mmCIF file with all atom_site columns, C-alpha atoms in Angstrom:
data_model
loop_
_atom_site.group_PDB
_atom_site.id
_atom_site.type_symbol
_atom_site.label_atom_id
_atom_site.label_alt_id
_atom_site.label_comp_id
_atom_site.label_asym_id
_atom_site.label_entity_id
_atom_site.label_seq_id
_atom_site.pdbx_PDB_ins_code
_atom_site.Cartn_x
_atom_site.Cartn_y
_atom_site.Cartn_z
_atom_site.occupancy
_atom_site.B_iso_or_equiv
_atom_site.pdbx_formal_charge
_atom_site.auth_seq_id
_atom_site.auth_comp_id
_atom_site.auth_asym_id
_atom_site.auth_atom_id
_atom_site.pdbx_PDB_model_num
ATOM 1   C CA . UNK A 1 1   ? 89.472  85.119  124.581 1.00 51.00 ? 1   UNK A CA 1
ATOM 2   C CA . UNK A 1 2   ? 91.471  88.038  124.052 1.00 53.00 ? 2   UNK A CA 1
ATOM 3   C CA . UNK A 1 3   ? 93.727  88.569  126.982 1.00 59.00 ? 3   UNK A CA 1
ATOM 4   C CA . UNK A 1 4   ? 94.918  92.571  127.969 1.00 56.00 ? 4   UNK A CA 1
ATOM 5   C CA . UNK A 1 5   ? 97.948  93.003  129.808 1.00 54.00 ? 5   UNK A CA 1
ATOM 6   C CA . UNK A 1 6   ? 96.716  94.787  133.318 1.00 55.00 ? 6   UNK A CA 1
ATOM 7   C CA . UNK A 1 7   ? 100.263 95.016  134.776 1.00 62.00 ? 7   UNK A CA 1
ATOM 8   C CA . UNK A 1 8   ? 102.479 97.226  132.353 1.00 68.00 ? 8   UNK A CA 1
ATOM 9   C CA . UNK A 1 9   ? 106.267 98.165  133.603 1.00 72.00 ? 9   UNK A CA 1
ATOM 10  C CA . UNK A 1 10  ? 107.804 101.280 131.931 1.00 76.00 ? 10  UNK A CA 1
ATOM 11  C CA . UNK A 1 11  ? 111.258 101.790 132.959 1.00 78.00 ? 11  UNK A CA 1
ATOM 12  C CA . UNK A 1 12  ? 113.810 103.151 129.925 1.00 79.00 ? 12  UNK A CA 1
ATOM 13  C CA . UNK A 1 13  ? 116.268 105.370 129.947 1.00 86.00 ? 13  UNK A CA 1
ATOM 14  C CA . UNK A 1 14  ? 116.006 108.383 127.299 1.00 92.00 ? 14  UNK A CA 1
ATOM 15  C CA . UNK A 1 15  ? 118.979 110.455 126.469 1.00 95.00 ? 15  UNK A CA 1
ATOM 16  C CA . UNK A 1 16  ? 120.904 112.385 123.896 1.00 97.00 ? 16  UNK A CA 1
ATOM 17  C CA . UNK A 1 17  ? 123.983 114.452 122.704 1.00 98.00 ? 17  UNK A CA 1
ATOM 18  C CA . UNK A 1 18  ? 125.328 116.404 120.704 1.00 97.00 ? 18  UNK A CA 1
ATOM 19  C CA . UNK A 1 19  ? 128.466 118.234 119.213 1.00 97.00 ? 19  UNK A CA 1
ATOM 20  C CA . UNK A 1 20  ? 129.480 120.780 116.797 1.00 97.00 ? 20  UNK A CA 1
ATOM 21  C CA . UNK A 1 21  ? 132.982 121.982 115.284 1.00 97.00 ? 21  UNK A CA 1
ATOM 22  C CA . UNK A 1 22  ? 133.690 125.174 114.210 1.00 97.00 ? 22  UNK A CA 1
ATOM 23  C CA . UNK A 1 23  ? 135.662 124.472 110.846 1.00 95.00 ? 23  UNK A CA 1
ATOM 24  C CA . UNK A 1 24  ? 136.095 127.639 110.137 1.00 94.00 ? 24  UNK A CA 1
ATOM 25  C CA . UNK A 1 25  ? 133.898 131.133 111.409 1.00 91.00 ? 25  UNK A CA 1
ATOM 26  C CA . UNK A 1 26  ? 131.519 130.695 108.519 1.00 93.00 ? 26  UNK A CA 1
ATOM 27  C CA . UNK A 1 27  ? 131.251 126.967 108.573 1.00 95.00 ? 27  UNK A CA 1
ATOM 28  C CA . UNK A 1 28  ? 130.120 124.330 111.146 1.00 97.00 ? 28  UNK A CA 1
ATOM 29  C CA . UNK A 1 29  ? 130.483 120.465 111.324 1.00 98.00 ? 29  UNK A CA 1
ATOM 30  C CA . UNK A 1 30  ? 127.352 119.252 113.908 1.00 98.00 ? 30  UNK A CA 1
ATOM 31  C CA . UNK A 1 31  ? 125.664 115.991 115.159 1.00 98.00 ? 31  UNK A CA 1
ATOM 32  C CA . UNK A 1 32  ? 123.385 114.879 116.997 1.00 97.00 ? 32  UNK A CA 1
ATOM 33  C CA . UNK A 1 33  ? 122.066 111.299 118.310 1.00 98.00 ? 33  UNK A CA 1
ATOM 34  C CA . UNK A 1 34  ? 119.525 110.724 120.772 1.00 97.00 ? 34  UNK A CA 1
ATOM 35  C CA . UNK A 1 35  ? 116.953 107.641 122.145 1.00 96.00 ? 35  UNK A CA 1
ATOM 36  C CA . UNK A 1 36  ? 113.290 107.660 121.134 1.00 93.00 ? 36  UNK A CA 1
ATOM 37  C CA . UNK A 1 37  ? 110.419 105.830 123.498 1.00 92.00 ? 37  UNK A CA 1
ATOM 38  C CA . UNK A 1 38  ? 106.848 105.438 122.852 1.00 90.00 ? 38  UNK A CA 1
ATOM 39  C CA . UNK A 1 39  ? 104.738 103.842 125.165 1.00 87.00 ? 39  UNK A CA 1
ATOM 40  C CA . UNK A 1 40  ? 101.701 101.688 124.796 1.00 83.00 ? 40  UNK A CA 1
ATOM 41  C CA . UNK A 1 41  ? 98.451  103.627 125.323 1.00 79.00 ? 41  UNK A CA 1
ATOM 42  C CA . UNK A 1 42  ? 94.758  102.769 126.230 1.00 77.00 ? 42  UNK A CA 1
ATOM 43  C CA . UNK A 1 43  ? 94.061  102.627 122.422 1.00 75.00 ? 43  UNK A CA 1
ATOM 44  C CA . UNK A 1 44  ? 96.630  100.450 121.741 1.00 77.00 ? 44  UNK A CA 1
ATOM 45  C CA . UNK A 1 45  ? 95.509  97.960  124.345 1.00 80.00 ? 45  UNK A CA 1
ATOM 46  C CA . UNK A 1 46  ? 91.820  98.018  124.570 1.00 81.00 ? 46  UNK A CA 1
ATOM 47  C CA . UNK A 1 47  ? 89.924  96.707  121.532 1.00 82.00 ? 47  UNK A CA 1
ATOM 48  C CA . UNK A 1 48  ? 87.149  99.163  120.391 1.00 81.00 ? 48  UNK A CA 1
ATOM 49  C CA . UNK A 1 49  ? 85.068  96.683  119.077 1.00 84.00 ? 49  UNK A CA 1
ATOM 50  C CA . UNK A 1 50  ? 84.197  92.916  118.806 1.00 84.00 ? 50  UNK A CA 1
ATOM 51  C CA . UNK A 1 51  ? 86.510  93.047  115.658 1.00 87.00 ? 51  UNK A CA 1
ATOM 52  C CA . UNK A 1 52  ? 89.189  94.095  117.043 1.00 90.00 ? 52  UNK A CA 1
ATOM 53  C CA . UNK A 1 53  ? 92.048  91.977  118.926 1.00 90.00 ? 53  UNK A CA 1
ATOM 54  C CA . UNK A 1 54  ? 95.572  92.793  120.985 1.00 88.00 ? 54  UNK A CA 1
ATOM 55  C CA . UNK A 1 55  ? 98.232  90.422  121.382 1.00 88.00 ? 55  UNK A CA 1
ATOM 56  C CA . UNK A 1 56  ? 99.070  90.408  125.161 1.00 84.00 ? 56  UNK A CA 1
ATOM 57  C CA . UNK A 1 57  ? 102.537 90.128  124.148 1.00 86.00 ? 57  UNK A CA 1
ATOM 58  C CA . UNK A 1 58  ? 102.629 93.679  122.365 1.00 87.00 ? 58  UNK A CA 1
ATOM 59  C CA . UNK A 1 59  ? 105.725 95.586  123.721 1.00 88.00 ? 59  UNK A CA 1
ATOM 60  C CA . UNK A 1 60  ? 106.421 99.585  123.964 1.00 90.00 ? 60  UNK A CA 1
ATOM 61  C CA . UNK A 1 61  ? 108.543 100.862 120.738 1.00 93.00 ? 61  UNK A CA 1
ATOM 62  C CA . UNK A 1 62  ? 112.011 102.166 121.114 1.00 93.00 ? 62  UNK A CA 1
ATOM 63  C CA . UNK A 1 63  ? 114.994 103.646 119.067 1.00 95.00 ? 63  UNK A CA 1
ATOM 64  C CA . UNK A 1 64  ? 117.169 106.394 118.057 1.00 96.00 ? 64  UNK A CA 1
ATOM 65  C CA . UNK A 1 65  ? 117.530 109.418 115.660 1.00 97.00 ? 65  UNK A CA 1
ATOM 66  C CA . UNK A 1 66  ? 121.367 110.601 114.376 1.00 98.00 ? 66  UNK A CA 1
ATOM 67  C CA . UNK A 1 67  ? 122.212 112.692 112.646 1.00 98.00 ? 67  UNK A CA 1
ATOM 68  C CA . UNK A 1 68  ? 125.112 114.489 111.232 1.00 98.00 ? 68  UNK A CA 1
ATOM 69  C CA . UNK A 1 69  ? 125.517 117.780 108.788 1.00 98.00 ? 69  UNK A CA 1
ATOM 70  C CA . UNK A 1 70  ? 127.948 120.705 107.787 1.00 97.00 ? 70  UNK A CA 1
ATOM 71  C CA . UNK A 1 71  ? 126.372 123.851 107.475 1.00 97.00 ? 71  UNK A CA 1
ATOM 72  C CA . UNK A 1 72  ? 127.612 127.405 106.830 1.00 96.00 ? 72  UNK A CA 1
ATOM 73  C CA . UNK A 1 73  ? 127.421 130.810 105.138 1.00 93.00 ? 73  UNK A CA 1
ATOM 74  C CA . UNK A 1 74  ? 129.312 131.630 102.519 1.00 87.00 ? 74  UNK A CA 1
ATOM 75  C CA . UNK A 1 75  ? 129.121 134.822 99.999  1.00 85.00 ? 75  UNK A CA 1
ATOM 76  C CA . UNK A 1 76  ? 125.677 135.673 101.764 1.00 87.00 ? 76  UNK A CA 1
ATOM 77  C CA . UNK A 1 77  ? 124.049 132.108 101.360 1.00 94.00 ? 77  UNK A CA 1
ATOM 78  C CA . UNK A 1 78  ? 123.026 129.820 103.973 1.00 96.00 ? 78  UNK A CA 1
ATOM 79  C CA . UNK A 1 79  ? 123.584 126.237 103.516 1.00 96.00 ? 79  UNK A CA 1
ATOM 80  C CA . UNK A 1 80  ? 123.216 123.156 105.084 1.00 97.00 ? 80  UNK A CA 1
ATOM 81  C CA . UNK A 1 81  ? 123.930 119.349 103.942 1.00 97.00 ? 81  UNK A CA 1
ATOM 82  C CA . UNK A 1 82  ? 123.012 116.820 106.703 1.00 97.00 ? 82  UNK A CA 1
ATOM 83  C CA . UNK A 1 83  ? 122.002 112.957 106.618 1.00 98.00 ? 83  UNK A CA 1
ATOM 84  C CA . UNK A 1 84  ? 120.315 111.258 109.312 1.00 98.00 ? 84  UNK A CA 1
ATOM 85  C CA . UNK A 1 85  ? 118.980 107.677 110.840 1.00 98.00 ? 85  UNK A CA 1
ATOM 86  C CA . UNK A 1 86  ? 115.962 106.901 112.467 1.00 97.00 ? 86  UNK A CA 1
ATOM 87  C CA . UNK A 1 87  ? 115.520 103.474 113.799 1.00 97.00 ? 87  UNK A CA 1
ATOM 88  C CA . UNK A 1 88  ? 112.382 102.305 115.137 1.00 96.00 ? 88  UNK A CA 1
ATOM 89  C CA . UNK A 1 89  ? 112.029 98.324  117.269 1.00 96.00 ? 89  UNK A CA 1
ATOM 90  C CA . UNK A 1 90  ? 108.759 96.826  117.982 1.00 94.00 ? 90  UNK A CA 1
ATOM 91  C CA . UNK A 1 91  ? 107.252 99.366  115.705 1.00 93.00 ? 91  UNK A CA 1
ATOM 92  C CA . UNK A 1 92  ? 102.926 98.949  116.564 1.00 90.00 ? 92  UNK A CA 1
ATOM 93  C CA . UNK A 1 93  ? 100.772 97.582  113.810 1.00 90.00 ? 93  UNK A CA 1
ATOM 94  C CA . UNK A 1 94  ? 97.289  96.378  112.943 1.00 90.00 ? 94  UNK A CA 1
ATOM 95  C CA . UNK A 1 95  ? 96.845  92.960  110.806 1.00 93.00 ? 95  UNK A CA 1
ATOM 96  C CA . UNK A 1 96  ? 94.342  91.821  109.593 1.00 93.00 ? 96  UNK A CA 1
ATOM 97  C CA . UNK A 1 97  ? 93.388  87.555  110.212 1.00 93.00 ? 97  UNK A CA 1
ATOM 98  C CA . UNK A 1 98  ? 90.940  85.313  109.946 1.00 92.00 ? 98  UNK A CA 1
ATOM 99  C CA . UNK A 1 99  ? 89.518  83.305  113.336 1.00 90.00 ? 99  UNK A CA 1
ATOM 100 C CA . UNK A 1 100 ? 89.923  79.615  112.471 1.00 90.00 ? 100 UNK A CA 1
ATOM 101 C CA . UNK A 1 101 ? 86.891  78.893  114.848 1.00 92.00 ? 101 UNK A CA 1
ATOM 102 C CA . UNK A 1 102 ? 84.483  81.049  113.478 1.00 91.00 ? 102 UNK A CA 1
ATOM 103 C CA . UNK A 1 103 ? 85.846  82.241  109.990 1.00 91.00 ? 103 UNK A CA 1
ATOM 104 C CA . UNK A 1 104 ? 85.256  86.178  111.140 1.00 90.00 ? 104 UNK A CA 1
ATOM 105 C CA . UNK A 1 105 ? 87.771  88.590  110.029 1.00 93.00 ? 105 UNK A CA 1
ATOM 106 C CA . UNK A 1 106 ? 88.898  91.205  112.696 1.00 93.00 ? 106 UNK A CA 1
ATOM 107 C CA . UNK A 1 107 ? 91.877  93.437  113.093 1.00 92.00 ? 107 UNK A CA 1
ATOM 108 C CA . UNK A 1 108 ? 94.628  92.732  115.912 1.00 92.00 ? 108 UNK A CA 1
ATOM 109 C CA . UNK A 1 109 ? 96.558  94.836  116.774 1.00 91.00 ? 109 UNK A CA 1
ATOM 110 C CA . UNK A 1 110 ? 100.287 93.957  117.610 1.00 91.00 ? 110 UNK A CA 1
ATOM 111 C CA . UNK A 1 111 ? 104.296 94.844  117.090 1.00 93.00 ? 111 UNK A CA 1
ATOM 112 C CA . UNK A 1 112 ? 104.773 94.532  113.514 1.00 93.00 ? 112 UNK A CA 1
ATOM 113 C CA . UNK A 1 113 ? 108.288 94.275  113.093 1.00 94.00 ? 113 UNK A CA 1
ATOM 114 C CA . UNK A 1 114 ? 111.460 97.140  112.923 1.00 97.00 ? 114 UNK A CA 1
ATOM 115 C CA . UNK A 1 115 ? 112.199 100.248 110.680 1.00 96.00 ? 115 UNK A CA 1
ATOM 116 C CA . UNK A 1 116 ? 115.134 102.194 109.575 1.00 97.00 ? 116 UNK A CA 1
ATOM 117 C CA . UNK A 1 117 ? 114.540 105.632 107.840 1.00 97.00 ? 117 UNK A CA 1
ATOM 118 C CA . UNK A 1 118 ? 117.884 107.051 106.227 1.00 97.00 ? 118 UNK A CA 1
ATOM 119 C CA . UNK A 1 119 ? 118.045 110.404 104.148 1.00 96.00 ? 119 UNK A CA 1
#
């Protein structure tokens, strides 16, 4: 049987910063890094239909975005060159199996591993 967590603890700690240095008065030097928290929701942990599973060991997803740029104005233009970082654990999933029992397919839901995003 497929077992649904019915006691789910959410404590996390979200915060942020950021900074920026006035190079000069027409350019700026910025940055920014902060934590990122998504929670499970009912979707997540109620199947919709007989073909659909959730492993009672799926956890919330967490991370962080940073980022850092220089921007400015020069000779009328605007400008501004940044890169950035987004990192994403326990990132939520559906894959698809086979029941070894039966031989029906169905979909189950789970964490599917962690992400990093860089541009």
């Amino acid at each position: 049987q497929n077992q649904i967590p019915v006691n789910i603890s959410h404590q996390f700690l979200l915060w942020g910063v950021g900074w920026e240095y006035k190079i000069s008065n027409q350019i700026q030097w910025y940055g920014r890094v902060s934590s990122s928290y998504r929670p499970m929701i009912f979707k997540d942990l109620i199947p919709a239909s007989v073909y659909e599973r959730v492993d009672p060991a799926i956890k919330d997803e967490s991370g962080y975005n940073a980022e850092t740029g220089i921007r400015g104005n020069l000779g009328g233009w605007n400008w501004d060159i940044n890169a950035f970082a987004l990192r994403i654990k326990n990132r939520f999933g559906t894959l698809y199996q086979t029941d070894a029992v039966t031989n029906d397919v169905y979909t189950y839901r789970t964490n599917t591993g962690n992400s990093l995003a860089t541009g």
